[in-house]
Every structure is written in C-alpha cells, then in structure tokens.
Amino acid sequence: MSEDSTYQTLRGHLAYLRMAAAAEALPGELDHARTHKLGHSAFLARLLEVEVTATEIRRQAGLERFACLPAPWRIDDFDFDAQPSIDKALVHELATLRFLEDATNVLLIGPPGVGKTMLAIGLGRASIEAGYRTYYTTAADLAARCHRAALEGRWATTMRFFAGPRLLIIDEVGYLPLASEAAAALFQVITQRYLKSSVVMTTNLGVGSWGKIFDDPMVAAAMLDRLLHRSVVFNIDGDSYRMRAHRARSENIRKGVRPKAEK
Ligand code: ADP
Ligand code: MG
C-alpha cells in the first residue's frame, strides 16, 4: 500500500471512530514525527493525547451544561474571615469531594445572605471539575418539575433523573412552604439517594423548625432522619454578607463626608 493510500485509510479509520480531533491533527503530527524522527509509539502517544484532551474538554463542557449552576462561584472566592461561624478547614475538606464517596450529605443552615448558596455552588463546581455528574435545583423548581411530571405521567422518569447525579444540590429549602405533593416529591428524592449519593441542601430553617414547611411532621422527621444520618451540618449565623458590604460602604461614605462637614 502506498503511503498516500495508508494516509487515506488512517483518515477513514479516525473518522469512523469519531476521533475528529486526532483526524485534524494527523497531518501536523505526521510532519512532527518525520522531523523529530519519532518512533511509532511516540507518534501514536502524541496523536491519542490530542484526542484525549479534546474528549476531556467536551466531557467537562457537557457536565457544566447539565449542572445548571446559577453562578460561577468557587470555594476559593469565599471570604472566610467575613464568616467566622464557618469551619474553613471543614469546607476545604469537603472541597476534596471525599464526602461523595460515602454519600455524605451537607446541610447548610442559616439566615439569608450568609453565603449558603455560594458554598453549595462552590462544592458543585469542584464536583464538576472532578468529573462528577452534578445537578443544581432550588426546592421550588424541584417541586414544580415533579408536579408537572405527575400531571404528564412522567413521575418515575423524573425520580430517576433526580437519583442520577453523583451530587444533587437542593437550594432554598424552607423559603416557601411545600404543599404535601411537593413534600412527597422531595421526600422521595432524598429517600432514593439515601446512602447512595450525596445531597447538598441549603435552608433558612433550623432543623427544629422543619415541621413548619411540611404539612406532615412525620414526613419532615423521616426526611431529616435520612439527611442527617450521614451528614456534615453547618449552622451559619451572623449578618448577611450583602448587608455587611452595604454597611461598610455607608460607613466609608460617612467617614469620607464627615471631615468635609467639620471644616
Ligand atoms: P444565601 O444563600 O445564604 O442567602 P448567598 O450565597 O446567595 O447567600 O450570598 C449572598 C451574596 O453575598 C452573594 O453575592 C455572595 O457571593 C455574597 N457572599 C456571601 N457570603 C460571602 C462570603 N463569605 N464571601 C464572599 N461573598 C459572600
Ligand atoms: Mg441562597
């Protein structure tokens, strides 16, 4: 077989195997191999490296799209000095994602504005970057989606969907009261993931007040039982970060203004 027809066969094989990046890199890599007198294995290693990198980038982009994270926050963006009630070492331990291995849940409890969503999304981002299927939803969206699914006869499919991701983030539990159907959906999602895969949940309600968001206190108790069985809980107190920033700004403005006024 002539060199030209070997080349055409190789292109054909790469196209058949859907190795578009390697196919595109082939002429350049052949030239490189000739110029640098590379052996067969060195050439092949370089060519496959191109395809592996392209696959990896595609996979990351897919995970990223799937996850629906609503903000680009990372754990490193979090200002721990501003929130002394949070155990920084524990957050960094969680960011290693070892907690996903034994399906530990993370519960972030605290008033609005203290960074619960930011930490949840930071863990989500770490999880995506480690290659885990991750999904973000608010409790209200989860409830609405399950409601639609029930009406359209897709309940089982939707439950399977929420069982799938290695990490499921459920944000803002407790801001809105959950109708009994919504509570049942949340309960089923938690139950089917129990001891299998992790949930990161944020809520403004202390564990003792969970009865309030569910019509049925037994459902609340059973759900908490599963969530807390293997879990890391952050009770975050303190001021809203936004309010704090706002106060600091006002303070600076006042400080800036006073010397003038005193003149
Ligand atoms: P929560 O979910 O607790 O209501 P968020 O995570 O939405 O609060 O935080 C509210 C806003 O304040 C966001 O813009 C977030 O980036 C910012 N923020 C809160 N806590 C911190 C922090 N410790 N460091 C940096 N930004 C913070
Ligand atoms: Mg929030």
PDB file of C-alpha atoms and ligand atoms in Angstrom:
ATOM      1  CA  MET A   1       0.000   0.000   0.000  1.00  0.00           C
ATOM      2  CA  SER A   2       1.374   3.406  -0.928  1.00  0.00           C
ATOM      3  CA  GLU A   3       1.977   5.977   1.772  1.00  0.00           C
ATOM      4  CA  ASP A   4      -0.815   8.079   0.350  1.00  0.00           C
ATOM      5  CA  SER A   5      -3.405   5.331   0.499  1.00  0.00           C
ATOM      6  CA  THR A   6      -2.253   4.389   4.021  1.00  0.00           C
ATOM      7  CA  TYR A   7      -2.851   8.005   4.983  1.00  0.00           C
ATOM      8  CA  GLN A   8      -6.341   7.932   3.439  1.00  0.00           C
ATOM      9  CA  THR A   9      -7.154   4.671   5.261  1.00  0.00           C
ATOM     10  CA  LEU A  10      -5.966   6.164   8.531  1.00  0.00           C
ATOM     11  CA  ARG A  11      -8.122   9.262   7.996  1.00  0.00           C
ATOM     12  CA  GLY A  12     -11.043   6.965   7.232  1.00  0.00           C
ATOM     13  CA  HIS A  13     -10.499   4.958  10.436  1.00  0.00           C
ATOM     14  CA  LEU A  14     -10.266   8.091  12.565  1.00  0.00           C
ATOM     15  CA  ALA A  15     -13.466   9.474  11.013  1.00  0.00           C
ATOM     16  CA  TYR A  16     -15.260   6.131  11.526  1.00  0.00           C
ATOM     17  CA  LEU A  17     -14.185   6.105  15.183  1.00  0.00           C
ATOM     18  CA  ARG A  18     -15.360   9.733  15.501  1.00  0.00           C
ATOM     19  CA  MET A  19     -11.885  10.856  16.502  1.00  0.00           C
ATOM     20  CA  ALA A  20     -12.246  14.234  14.830  1.00  0.00           C
ATOM     21  CA  ALA A  21      -9.528  15.991  16.821  1.00  0.00           C
ATOM     22  CA  ALA A  22      -6.969  13.275  16.031  1.00  0.00           C
ATOM     23  CA  ALA A  23      -8.029  13.307  12.365  1.00  0.00           C
ATOM     24  CA  GLU A  24      -7.479  17.035  12.211  1.00  0.00           C
ATOM     25  CA  ALA A  25      -4.126  16.812  13.967  1.00  0.00           C
ATOM     26  CA  LEU A  26      -2.928  13.877  11.824  1.00  0.00           C
ATOM     27  CA  PRO A  27      -1.036  15.751   9.065  1.00  0.00           C
ATOM     28  CA  GLY A  28       0.730  18.005  11.586  1.00  0.00           C
ATOM     29  CA  GLU A  29       1.630  15.079  13.831  1.00  0.00           C
ATOM     30  CA  LEU A  30       2.962  13.064  10.863  1.00  0.00           C
ATOM     31  CA  ASP A  31       5.183  16.013   9.907  1.00  0.00           C
ATOM     32  CA  HIS A  32       6.311  16.405  13.506  1.00  0.00           C
ATOM     33  CA  ALA A  33       7.144  12.707  13.729  1.00  0.00           C
ATOM     34  CA  ARG A  34       9.166  12.845  10.499  1.00  0.00           C
ATOM     35  CA  THR A  35      11.092  15.983  11.504  1.00  0.00           C
ATOM     36  CA  HIS A  36      11.860  14.724  15.012  1.00  0.00           C
ATOM     37  CA  LYS A  37      12.354  11.110  13.941  1.00  0.00           C
ATOM     38  CA  LEU A  38       9.780   9.889  16.444  1.00  0.00           C
ATOM     39  CA  GLY A  39       9.229   6.166  16.857  1.00  0.00           C
ATOM     40  CA  HIS A  40       5.797   4.623  16.237  1.00  0.00           C
ATOM     41  CA  SER A  41       4.767   4.617  19.861  1.00  0.00           C
ATOM     42  CA  ALA A  42       5.851   8.215  20.492  1.00  0.00           C
ATOM     43  CA  PHE A  43       3.877   9.328  17.442  1.00  0.00           C
ATOM     44  CA  LEU A  44       0.813   7.367  18.467  1.00  0.00           C
ATOM     45  CA  ALA A  45       1.012   8.663  22.033  1.00  0.00           C
ATOM     46  CA  ARG A  46       1.034  12.272  20.786  1.00  0.00           C
ATOM     47  CA  LEU A  47      -1.854  11.684  18.391  1.00  0.00           C
ATOM     48  CA  LEU A  48      -4.024   9.993  21.013  1.00  0.00           C
ATOM     49  CA  GLU A  49      -3.156  12.713  23.523  1.00  0.00           C
ATOM     50  CA  VAL A  50      -4.822  15.220  21.180  1.00  0.00           C
ATOM     51  CA  GLU A  51      -7.997  13.139  21.110  1.00  0.00           C
ATOM     52  CA  VAL A  52      -7.986  12.509  24.873  1.00  0.00           C
ATOM     53  CA  THR A  53      -7.662  16.242  25.575  1.00  0.00           C
ATOM     54  CA  ALA A  54     -10.489  17.086  23.179  1.00  0.00           C
ATOM     55  CA  THR A  55     -12.721  14.402  24.736  1.00  0.00           C
ATOM     56  CA  GLU A  56     -11.946  15.673  28.211  1.00  0.00           C
ATOM     57  CA  ILE A  57     -12.871  19.258  27.257  1.00  0.00           C
ATOM     58  CA  ARG A  58     -16.111  18.056  25.652  1.00  0.00           C
ATOM     59  CA  ARG A  59     -16.986  15.998  28.694  1.00  0.00           C
ATOM     60  CA  GLN A  60     -16.352  18.919  31.067  1.00  0.00           C
ATOM     61  CA  ALA A  61     -18.490  21.216  28.931  1.00  0.00           C
ATOM     62  CA  GLY A  62     -21.272  18.602  28.985  1.00  0.00           C
ATOM     63  CA  LEU A  63     -21.114  18.266  32.784  1.00  0.00           C
ATOM     64  CA  GLU A  64     -21.094  22.043  33.098  1.00  0.00           C
ATOM     65  CA  ARG A  65     -24.205  22.451  30.905  1.00  0.00           C
ATOM     66  CA  PHE A  66     -26.011  19.644  32.661  1.00  0.00           C
ATOM     67  CA  ALA A  67     -25.332  21.004  36.160  1.00  0.00           C
ATOM     68  CA  CYS A  68     -27.197  24.320  35.653  1.00  0.00           C
ATOM     69  CA  LEU A  69     -25.161  26.112  38.313  1.00  0.00           C
ATOM     70  CA  PRO A  70     -26.684  29.604  38.552  1.00  0.00           C
ATOM     71  CA  ALA A  71     -23.396  31.397  39.323  1.00  0.00           C
ATOM     72  CA  PRO A  72     -19.685  30.915  38.626  1.00  0.00           C
ATOM     73  CA  TRP A  73     -18.691  30.943  42.326  1.00  0.00           C
ATOM     74  CA  ARG A  74     -15.843  28.796  43.599  1.00  0.00           C
ATOM     75  CA  ILE A  75     -14.864  27.844  47.124  1.00  0.00           C
ATOM     76  CA  ASP A  76     -11.740  29.999  46.746  1.00  0.00           C
ATOM     77  CA  ASP A  77     -13.936  33.079  46.213  1.00  0.00           C
ATOM     78  CA  PHE A  78     -15.465  32.654  49.655  1.00  0.00           C
ATOM     79  CA  ASP A  79     -14.301  35.176  52.237  1.00  0.00           C
ATOM     80  CA  PHE A  80     -13.934  33.033  55.359  1.00  0.00           C
ATOM     81  CA  ASP A  81     -12.826  35.980  57.503  1.00  0.00           C
ATOM     82  CA  ALA A  82     -16.228  37.537  56.943  1.00  0.00           C
ATOM     83  CA  GLN A  83     -17.977  34.435  58.228  1.00  0.00           C
ATOM     84  CA  PRO A  84     -16.207  33.138  61.349  1.00  0.00           C
ATOM     85  CA  SER A  85     -19.045  30.743  62.182  1.00  0.00           C
ATOM     86  CA  ILE A  86     -17.961  28.575  59.245  1.00  0.00           C
ATOM     87  CA  ASP A  87     -15.270  25.971  59.796  1.00  0.00           C
ATOM     88  CA  LYS A  88     -12.866  26.775  56.966  1.00  0.00           C
ATOM     89  CA  ALA A  89     -10.880  23.544  57.325  1.00  0.00           C
ATOM     90  CA  LEU A  90     -14.095  21.529  57.092  1.00  0.00           C
ATOM     91  CA  VAL A  91     -15.152  23.362  53.920  1.00  0.00           C
ATOM     92  CA  HIS A  92     -11.761  22.671  52.380  1.00  0.00           C
ATOM     93  CA  GLU A  93     -12.028  19.021  53.378  1.00  0.00           C
ATOM     94  CA  LEU A  94     -15.415  18.891  51.635  1.00  0.00           C
ATOM     95  CA  ALA A  95     -13.887  20.503  48.558  1.00  0.00           C
ATOM     96  CA  THR A  96     -11.675  17.404  48.169  1.00  0.00           C
ATOM     97  CA  LEU A  97     -15.004  15.625  47.463  1.00  0.00           C
ATOM     98  CA  ARG A  98     -14.185  12.612  49.605  1.00  0.00           C
ATOM     99  CA  PHE A  99     -17.686  13.098  51.038  1.00  0.00           C
ATOM    100  CA  LEU A 100     -19.135  11.915  47.727  1.00  0.00           C
ATOM    101  CA  GLU A 101     -17.524   8.526  48.193  1.00  0.00           C
ATOM    102  CA  ASP A 102     -19.655   7.533  51.175  1.00  0.00           C
ATOM    103  CA  ALA A 103     -22.729   9.535  50.143  1.00  0.00           C
ATOM    104  CA  THR A 104     -22.401  12.033  52.973  1.00  0.00           C
ATOM    105  CA  ASN A 105     -24.894  14.897  52.834  1.00  0.00           C
ATOM    106  CA  VAL A 106     -24.066  18.519  53.512  1.00  0.00           C
ATOM    107  CA  LEU A 107     -26.641  20.732  55.176  1.00  0.00           C
ATOM    108  CA  LEU A 108     -26.094  24.488  55.168  1.00  0.00           C
ATOM    109  CA  ILE A 109     -28.428  26.196  57.610  1.00  0.00           C
ATOM    110  CA  GLY A 110     -28.621  29.938  58.140  1.00  0.00           C
ATOM    111  CA  PRO A 111     -30.442  33.209  57.512  1.00  0.00           C
ATOM    112  CA  PRO A 112     -30.453  34.869  54.063  1.00  0.00           C
ATOM    113  CA  GLY A 113     -27.259  36.331  52.674  1.00  0.00           C
ATOM    114  CA  VAL A 114     -24.690  34.416  54.719  1.00  0.00           C
ATOM    115  CA  GLY A 115     -23.238  32.518  51.751  1.00  0.00           C
ATOM    116  CA  LYS A 116     -25.126  29.215  51.807  1.00  0.00           C
ATOM    117  CA  THR A 117     -25.775  29.211  48.075  1.00  0.00           C
ATOM    118  CA  MET A 118     -22.242  30.375  47.385  1.00  0.00           C
ATOM    119  CA  LEU A 119     -20.749  27.443  49.310  1.00  0.00           C
ATOM    120  CA  ALA A 120     -23.165  24.959  47.745  1.00  0.00           C
ATOM    121  CA  ILE A 121     -22.273  26.184  44.253  1.00  0.00           C
ATOM    122  CA  GLY A 122     -18.557  26.159  45.125  1.00  0.00           C
ATOM    123  CA  LEU A 123     -18.857  22.471  46.033  1.00  0.00           C
ATOM    124  CA  GLY A 124     -20.840  21.899  42.859  1.00  0.00           C
ATOM    125  CA  ARG A 125     -18.118  23.475  40.768  1.00  0.00           C
ATOM    126  CA  ALA A 126     -15.430  21.351  42.442  1.00  0.00           C
ATOM    127  CA  SER A 127     -17.529  18.279  41.765  1.00  0.00           C
ATOM    128  CA  ILE A 128     -17.945  19.133  38.060  1.00  0.00           C
ATOM    129  CA  GLU A 129     -14.224  19.739  37.728  1.00  0.00           C
ATOM    130  CA  ALA A 130     -13.522  16.362  39.306  1.00  0.00           C
ATOM    131  CA  GLY A 131     -15.696  14.839  36.573  1.00  0.00           C
ATOM    132  CA  TYR A 132     -18.780  14.028  38.651  1.00  0.00           C
ATOM    133  CA  ARG A 133     -22.278  14.462  37.301  1.00  0.00           C
ATOM    134  CA  THR A 134     -23.691  17.317  39.347  1.00  0.00           C
ATOM    135  CA  TYR A 135     -27.091  18.996  39.314  1.00  0.00           C
ATOM    136  CA  TYR A 136     -28.353  22.180  40.908  1.00  0.00           C
ATOM    137  CA  THR A 137     -32.002  22.936  41.623  1.00  0.00           C
ATOM    138  CA  THR A 138     -33.956  25.038  44.048  1.00  0.00           C
ATOM    139  CA  ALA A 139     -36.526  23.252  46.189  1.00  0.00           C
ATOM    140  CA  ALA A 140     -39.269  25.280  44.461  1.00  0.00           C
ATOM    141  CA  ASP A 141     -38.074  24.222  40.983  1.00  0.00           C
ATOM    142  CA  LEU A 142     -37.788  20.619  42.062  1.00  0.00           C
ATOM    143  CA  ALA A 143     -41.358  20.737  43.390  1.00  0.00           C
ATOM    144  CA  ALA A 144     -42.680  22.410  40.211  1.00  0.00           C
ATOM    145  CA  ARG A 145     -40.918  19.918  37.997  1.00  0.00           C
ATOM    146  CA  CYS A 146     -42.225  16.942  39.947  1.00  0.00           C
ATOM    147  CA  HIS A 147     -45.726  18.442  39.859  1.00  0.00           C
ATOM    148  CA  ARG A 148     -45.586  18.721  36.061  1.00  0.00           C
ATOM    149  CA  ALA A 149     -44.153  15.248  35.832  1.00  0.00           C
ATOM    150  CA  ALA A 150     -47.039  13.843  37.892  1.00  0.00           C
ATOM    151  CA  LEU A 151     -49.584  15.541  35.619  1.00  0.00           C
ATOM    152  CA  GLU A 152     -47.864  14.308  32.489  1.00  0.00           C
ATOM    153  CA  GLY A 153     -47.332  10.772  33.694  1.00  0.00           C
ATOM    154  CA  ARG A 154     -43.554  11.098  33.924  1.00  0.00           C
ATOM    155  CA  TRP A 155     -43.152  10.720  37.676  1.00  0.00           C
ATOM    156  CA  ALA A 156     -40.929   7.642  37.545  1.00  0.00           C
ATOM    157  CA  THR A 157     -38.647   9.154  34.886  1.00  0.00           C
ATOM    158  CA  THR A 158     -38.316  12.358  36.873  1.00  0.00           C
ATOM    159  CA  MET A 159     -37.484  10.453  40.048  1.00  0.00           C
ATOM    160  CA  ARG A 160     -34.830   8.526  38.122  1.00  0.00           C
ATOM    161  CA  PHE A 161     -33.463  11.848  36.877  1.00  0.00           C
ATOM    162  CA  PHE A 162     -33.001  13.144  40.438  1.00  0.00           C
ATOM    163  CA  ALA A 163     -31.431   9.850  41.511  1.00  0.00           C
ATOM    164  CA  GLY A 164     -28.826  10.086  38.749  1.00  0.00           C
ATOM    165  CA  PRO A 165     -26.354  12.850  39.580  1.00  0.00           C
ATOM    166  CA  ARG A 166     -23.466  11.975  41.853  1.00  0.00           C
ATOM    167  CA  LEU A 167     -24.097  15.273  43.636  1.00  0.00           C
ATOM    168  CA  LEU A 168     -27.510  16.905  43.876  1.00  0.00           C
ATOM    169  CA  ILE A 169     -27.723  20.463  45.221  1.00  0.00           C
ATOM    170  CA  ILE A 170     -31.137  21.464  46.543  1.00  0.00           C
ATOM    171  CA  ASP A 171     -31.079  25.165  47.330  1.00  0.00           C
ATOM    172  CA  GLU A 172     -33.544  27.236  49.354  1.00  0.00           C
ATOM    173  CA  VAL A 173     -35.488  24.589  51.204  1.00  0.00           C
ATOM    174  CA  GLY A 174     -37.921  26.312  53.537  1.00  0.00           C
ATOM    175  CA  TYR A 175     -38.249  29.705  51.881  1.00  0.00           C
ATOM    176  CA  LEU A 176     -41.618  28.625  50.563  1.00  0.00           C
ATOM    177  CA  PRO A 177     -43.918  26.198  52.325  1.00  0.00           C
ATOM    178  CA  LEU A 178     -44.179  22.965  50.389  1.00  0.00           C
ATOM    179  CA  ALA A 179     -47.586  21.569  49.538  1.00  0.00           C
ATOM    180  CA  SER A 180     -47.945  17.946  50.517  1.00  0.00           C
ATOM    181  CA  GLU A 181     -47.326  16.756  46.954  1.00  0.00           C
ATOM    182  CA  ALA A 182     -44.108  18.799  46.786  1.00  0.00           C
ATOM    183  CA  ALA A 183     -43.027  17.498  50.177  1.00  0.00           C
ATOM    184  CA  ALA A 184     -43.672  13.963  48.967  1.00  0.00           C
ATOM    185  CA  ALA A 185     -41.502  14.612  45.906  1.00  0.00           C
ATOM    186  CA  LEU A 186     -38.656  15.989  47.993  1.00  0.00           C
ATOM    187  CA  PHE A 187     -39.024  13.091  50.404  1.00  0.00           C
ATOM    188  CA  GLN A 188     -38.820  10.549  47.606  1.00  0.00           C
ATOM    189  CA  VAL A 189     -35.766  12.248  46.078  1.00  0.00           C
ATOM    190  CA  ILE A 190     -33.972  12.204  49.439  1.00  0.00           C
ATOM    191  CA  THR A 191     -35.030   8.635  50.170  1.00  0.00           C
ATOM    192  CA  GLN A 192     -33.876   7.176  46.879  1.00  0.00           C
ATOM    193  CA  ARG A 193     -30.476   8.867  47.214  1.00  0.00           C
ATOM    194  CA  TYR A 194     -30.104   7.853  50.865  1.00  0.00           C
ATOM    195  CA  LEU A 195     -26.750   6.060  51.434  1.00  0.00           C
ATOM    196  CA  LYS A 196     -26.154   6.034  47.662  1.00  0.00           C
ATOM    197  CA  SER A 197     -25.319   9.578  46.658  1.00  0.00           C
ATOM    198  CA  SER A 198     -24.837  12.941  48.299  1.00  0.00           C
ATOM    199  CA  VAL A 199     -27.182  15.892  48.615  1.00  0.00           C
ATOM    200  CA  VAL A 200     -26.026  19.400  49.433  1.00  0.00           C
ATOM    201  CA  MET A 201     -29.020  21.223  50.842  1.00  0.00           C
ATOM    202  CA  THR A 202     -29.365  24.833  51.925  1.00  0.00           C
ATOM    203  CA  THR A 203     -32.125  26.057  54.192  1.00  0.00           C
ATOM    204  CA  ASN A 204     -33.036  29.087  56.253  1.00  0.00           C
ATOM    205  CA  LEU A 205     -34.799  26.898  58.780  1.00  0.00           C
ATOM    206  CA  GLY A 206     -33.148  25.331  61.781  1.00  0.00           C
ATOM    207  CA  VAL A 207     -33.681  21.593  61.931  1.00  0.00           C
ATOM    208  CA  GLY A 208     -36.206  22.071  64.736  1.00  0.00           C
ATOM    209  CA  SER A 209     -38.459  24.178  62.509  1.00  0.00           C
ATOM    210  CA  TRP A 210     -38.717  21.748  59.604  1.00  0.00           C
ATOM    211  CA  GLY A 211     -42.189  20.731  60.693  1.00  0.00           C
ATOM    212  CA  LYS A 212     -43.312  24.187  59.525  1.00  0.00           C
ATOM    213  CA  ILE A 213     -42.530  23.712  55.848  1.00  0.00           C
ATOM    214  CA  PHE A 214     -44.163  20.320  55.610  1.00  0.00           C
ATOM    215  CA  ASP A 215     -47.835  19.726  56.212  1.00  0.00           C
ATOM    216  CA  ASP A 216     -46.961  16.395  57.675  1.00  0.00           C
ATOM    217  CA  PRO A 217     -44.457  16.491  60.549  1.00  0.00           C
ATOM    218  CA  MET A 218     -43.843  12.756  60.127  1.00  0.00           C
ATOM    219  CA  VAL A 219     -42.571  13.341  56.594  1.00  0.00           C
ATOM    220  CA  ALA A 220     -40.331  16.135  57.893  1.00  0.00           C
ATOM    221  CA  ALA A 221     -38.949  13.874  60.615  1.00  0.00           C
ATOM    222  CA  ALA A 222     -38.363  10.930  58.284  1.00  0.00           C
ATOM    223  CA  MET A 223     -36.624  13.120  55.737  1.00  0.00           C
ATOM    224  CA  LEU A 224     -34.395  14.763  58.327  1.00  0.00           C
ATOM    225  CA  ASP A 225     -33.537  11.354  59.694  1.00  0.00           C
ATOM    226  CA  ARG A 226     -32.183  10.236  56.298  1.00  0.00           C
ATOM    227  CA  LEU A 227     -30.495  13.538  55.557  1.00  0.00           C
ATOM    228  CA  LEU A 228     -28.722  13.767  58.883  1.00  0.00           C
ATOM    229  CA  HIS A 229     -27.793  10.116  59.310  1.00  0.00           C
ATOM    230  CA  ARG A 230     -24.529  10.623  57.478  1.00  0.00           C
ATOM    231  CA  SER A 231     -24.005  14.340  57.187  1.00  0.00           C
ATOM    232  CA  VAL A 232     -21.975  17.442  57.768  1.00  0.00           C
ATOM    233  CA  VAL A 233     -24.055  20.316  59.113  1.00  0.00           C
ATOM    234  CA  PHE A 234     -23.093  23.977  59.053  1.00  0.00           C
ATOM    235  CA  ASN A 235     -25.087  26.263  61.282  1.00  0.00           C
ATOM    236  CA  ILE A 236     -24.188  29.644  59.907  1.00  0.00           C
ATOM    237  CA  ASP A 237     -25.104  32.696  61.890  1.00  0.00           C
ATOM    238  CA  GLY A 238     -24.043  36.265  61.542  1.00  0.00           C
ATOM    239  CA  ASP A 239     -25.043  39.040  59.202  1.00  0.00           C
ATOM    240  CA  SER A 240     -25.874  38.949  55.564  1.00  0.00           C
ATOM    241  CA  TYR A 241     -22.718  39.486  53.522  1.00  0.00           C
ATOM    242  CA  ARG A 242     -24.539  41.936  51.272  1.00  0.00           C
ATOM    243  CA  MET A 243     -25.860  43.938  54.226  1.00  0.00           C
ATOM    244  CA  ARG A 244     -22.381  43.926  55.698  1.00  0.00           C
ATOM    245  CA  ALA A 245     -20.888  45.211  52.440  1.00  0.00           C
ATOM    246  CA  HIS A 246     -23.658  47.794  52.288  1.00  0.00           C
ATOM    247  CA  ARG A 247     -22.965  48.890  55.863  1.00  0.00           C
ATOM    248  CA  ALA A 248     -19.234  49.088  55.203  1.00  0.00           C
ATOM    249  CA  ARG A 249     -19.908  51.248  52.168  1.00  0.00           C
ATOM    250  CA  SER A 250     -22.219  53.549  54.107  1.00  0.00           C
ATOM    251  CA  GLU A 251     -19.642  53.700  56.879  1.00  0.00           C
ATOM    252  CA  ASN A 252     -16.914  54.719  54.414  1.00  0.00           C
ATOM    253  CA  ILE A 253     -19.162  57.310  52.850  1.00  0.00           C
ATOM    254  CA  ARG A 254     -19.960  58.718  56.266  1.00  0.00           C
ATOM    255  CA  LYS A 255     -16.272  58.756  57.182  1.00  0.00           C
ATOM    256  CA  GLY A 256     -15.478  60.423  53.869  1.00  0.00           C
ATOM    257  CA  VAL A 257     -18.185  63.017  54.333  1.00  0.00           C
ATOM    258  CA  ARG A 258     -17.627  63.999  57.968  1.00  0.00           C
ATOM    259  CA  PRO A 259     -14.217  65.740  57.645  1.00  0.00           C
ATOM    260  CA  LYS A 260     -15.691  67.955  54.942  1.00  0.00           C
ATOM    261  CA  ALA A 261     -18.725  68.796  57.061  1.00  0.00           C
ATOM    262  CA  GLU A 262     -16.488  69.585  60.020  1.00  0.00           C
ATOM    263  CA  LYS A 263     -14.443  72.106  58.099  1.00  0.00           C
TER     264      LYS A 263
HETATM  265  P1  ADP B   1     -27.524  32.769  50.981  1.00  0.00           P
HETATM  266  O1  ADP B   1     -27.663  31.660  50.016  1.00  0.00           O
HETATM  267  O2  ADP B   1     -27.053  32.329  52.341  1.00  0.00           O
HETATM  268  O3  ADP B   1     -28.763  33.623  51.067  1.00  0.00           O
HETATM  269  P2  ADP B   1     -25.607  33.752  49.081  1.00  0.00           P
HETATM  270  O4  ADP B   1     -24.675  32.616  48.991  1.00  0.00           O
HETATM  271  O5  ADP B   1     -26.570  33.931  47.968  1.00  0.00           O
HETATM  272  O6  ADP B   1     -26.380  33.747  50.476  1.00  0.00           O
HETATM  273  O7  ADP B   1     -24.768  35.090  49.268  1.00  0.00           O
HETATM  274  C1  ADP B   1     -25.347  36.369  49.056  1.00  0.00           C
HETATM  275  C2  ADP B   1     -24.344  37.250  48.344  1.00  0.00           C
HETATM  276  O8  ADP B   1     -23.273  37.562  49.207  1.00  0.00           O
HETATM  277  C3  ADP B   1     -23.737  36.605  47.134  1.00  0.00           C
HETATM  278  O9  ADP B   1     -23.473  37.585  46.162  1.00  0.00           O
HETATM  279  C4  ADP B   1     -22.433  36.012  47.643  1.00  0.00           C
HETATM  280  O10 ADP B   1     -21.478  35.931  46.639  1.00  0.00           O
HETATM  281  C5  ADP B   1     -22.048  37.007  48.718  1.00  0.00           C
HETATM  282  N1  ADP B   1     -21.383  36.370  49.857  1.00  0.00           N
HETATM  283  C6  ADP B   1     -21.980  35.847  50.940  1.00  0.00           C
HETATM  284  N2  ADP B   1     -21.093  35.389  51.827  1.00  0.00           N
HETATM  285  C7  ADP B   1     -19.874  35.629  51.283  1.00  0.00           C
HETATM  286  C8  ADP B   1     -18.539  35.388  51.712  1.00  0.00           C
HETATM  287  N3  ADP B   1     -18.258  34.855  52.917  1.00  0.00           N
HETATM  288  N4  ADP B   1     -17.530  35.752  50.874  1.00  0.00           N
HETATM  289  C9  ADP B   1     -17.795  36.349  49.682  1.00  0.00           C
HETATM  290  N5  ADP B   1     -19.038  36.598  49.229  1.00  0.00           N
HETATM  291  C10 ADP B   1     -20.070  36.249  50.012  1.00  0.00           C
HETATM  292 MG    MG B   2     -29.268  31.264  48.797  1.00  0.00          MG
END
